[in-house]
Steps between C-alpha positions, in 0.01 A plus 500: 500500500672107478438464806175612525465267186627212714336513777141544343584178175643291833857549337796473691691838506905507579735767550819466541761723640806351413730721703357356821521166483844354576402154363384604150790720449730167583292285255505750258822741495474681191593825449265572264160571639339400160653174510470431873085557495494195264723290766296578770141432344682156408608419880151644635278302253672188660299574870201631349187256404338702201531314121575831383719802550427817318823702546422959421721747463449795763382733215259246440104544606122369472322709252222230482422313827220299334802293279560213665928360478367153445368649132886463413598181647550195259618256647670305245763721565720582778613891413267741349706833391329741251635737191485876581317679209731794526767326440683155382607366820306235744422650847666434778329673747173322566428105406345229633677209593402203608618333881690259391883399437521595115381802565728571817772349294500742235400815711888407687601446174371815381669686822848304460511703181630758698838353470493476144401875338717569243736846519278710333098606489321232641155600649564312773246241625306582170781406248595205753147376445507528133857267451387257788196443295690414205716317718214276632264482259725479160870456520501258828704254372770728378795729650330868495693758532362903552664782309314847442604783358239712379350883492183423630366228678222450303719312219647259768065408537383491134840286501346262752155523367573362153721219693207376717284522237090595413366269701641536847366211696641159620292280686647408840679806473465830446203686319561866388181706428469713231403837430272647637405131663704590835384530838643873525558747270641827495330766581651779325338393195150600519595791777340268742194441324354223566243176383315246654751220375782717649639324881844656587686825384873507507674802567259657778741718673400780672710784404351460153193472572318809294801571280496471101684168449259280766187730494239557766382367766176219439446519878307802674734602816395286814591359792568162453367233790619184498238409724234487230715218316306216632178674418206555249667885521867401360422683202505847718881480527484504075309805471492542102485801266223376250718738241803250493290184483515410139305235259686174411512659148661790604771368669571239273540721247800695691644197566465347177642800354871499704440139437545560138754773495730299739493198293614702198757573702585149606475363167740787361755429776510143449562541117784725571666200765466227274651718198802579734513120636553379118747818442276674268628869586254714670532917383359566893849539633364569869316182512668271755398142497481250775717173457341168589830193479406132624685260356 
């Protein structure tokens, strides 16, 4: 569907396959697939000619072709990342990011990270993400060192979170969206409901399609032609059920709702970190904090 999204906005679609190009794998030798993607959008944005570069995960799809990308471009910044709303942590899996050297700067920064996960839970490029923006955006000036040790990753984000602080934006920079402002959401939680102010679902795979946790299908089965793409007819290949087409009310008010409960959440985890940072002891003996030293 991205690419039938592409080709009928006048996008520019690319897919990579990273284990058949010899030169991509030399500029960008990570082991770690989820680090190496961000290398290798960095060293392709440099010989492509668009402003803009929205990078998806593969689980990611078009729910809403009539959404245009440009509806979350601002370009007083460089990076545009966005806060999941089932969770603390800033995505890392789709963002826009602007063709130019900051931006490739910190998506090889972002990969280097690689080198640099501490011996313990890390979430990979996710938790990488969270530090370097700390690292960039608020403790540049300063030695920064990353030590985690934690139950649940979730506590290493609200961590971050309170760090980085409510407003999330810096001008030149990076902007991070917040909930539910983001270009994707997930679509677990309506069970793929959806609005008219919806554009991309996250976590569109197709073994789960019709099970409990994503819900049913919103498209009728058909055979999808990409030939239609560039036509008045591109809205065959999204062949709706009217049932799972919801009212702006509606689906705010699911969202608004894990909204709500997840920011009870946040607010309860970061009272518990800064109690344990000032050695106020915490009765919650399994609660395993993350450790943030610059100096």
């Amino acid at each position: 569907l991205f690419h039938c999204y592409a080709i009928y906005h006048g996008y520019q679609w690319v897919v990579i396959d990273i284990s058949t190009n010899i030169t991509l794998q030399k500029l960008c030798p990570h082991k770690n697939f989820l680090f190496q993607r961000h290398c290798v959008t960095a060293e392709l944005m440099k010989e492509m000619t668009a402003e803009w570069i929205l990078f998806i995960d593969a689980d990611t799809t078009v729910i809403n072709p009539n959404r245009l990308i440009e509806e979350w471009i601002d370009k007083n910044y460089n990076m545009i990342f966005y806060l999941r709303i089932r969770f603390f942590e800033i995505t890392a899996g789709v963002y826009l990011a602007r063709n130019n050297p900051y931006s490739r700067n910190f998506l090889h920064f972002w990969a280097d990270y690689e080198h640099r996960l501490p011996n313990s839970v890390h979430n990979h490029d996710n938790g990488a993400l969270h530090v370097g923006h700390l690292k960039c955006l608020i403790f540049s000036k300063k030695k920064f060192v990353w030590k985690s040790r934690y139950e649940d990753v979730s506590s290493y984000e609200a961590c971050i979170q309170y760090l980085l602080g409510p407003k999330k934006s810096w001008p030149g920079k990076i902007k991070i969206l917040g909930k539910p402002k983001g270009m994707t959401r997930d679509a677990p939680i309506t069970k793929s409901l959806w609005g008219r102010r919806d554009f991309l679902i996250h976590g569109w795979k197709k073994k789960l399609i019709g099970s409990a946790w994503l819900g049913k299908n919103p498209f009728y089965p058909h055979n999808f032609d990409i030939n239609l793409c560039s036509t008045n007819n591109v809205m065959l290949n999204w062949p709706y059920k009217p049932q799972m087409f919801k009212t702006d009310k509606k689906i705010e008010k699911i969202l608004n709702r894990t909204i709500k409960f997840v920011n009870r959440r946040y607010d309860r985890r970061v009272k518990i970190l800064v109690l344990k940072a000032l050695g106020v002891r915490d009765e919650r003996k399994s609660l395993h904090t993350t450790h943030l030293l610059y100096v």
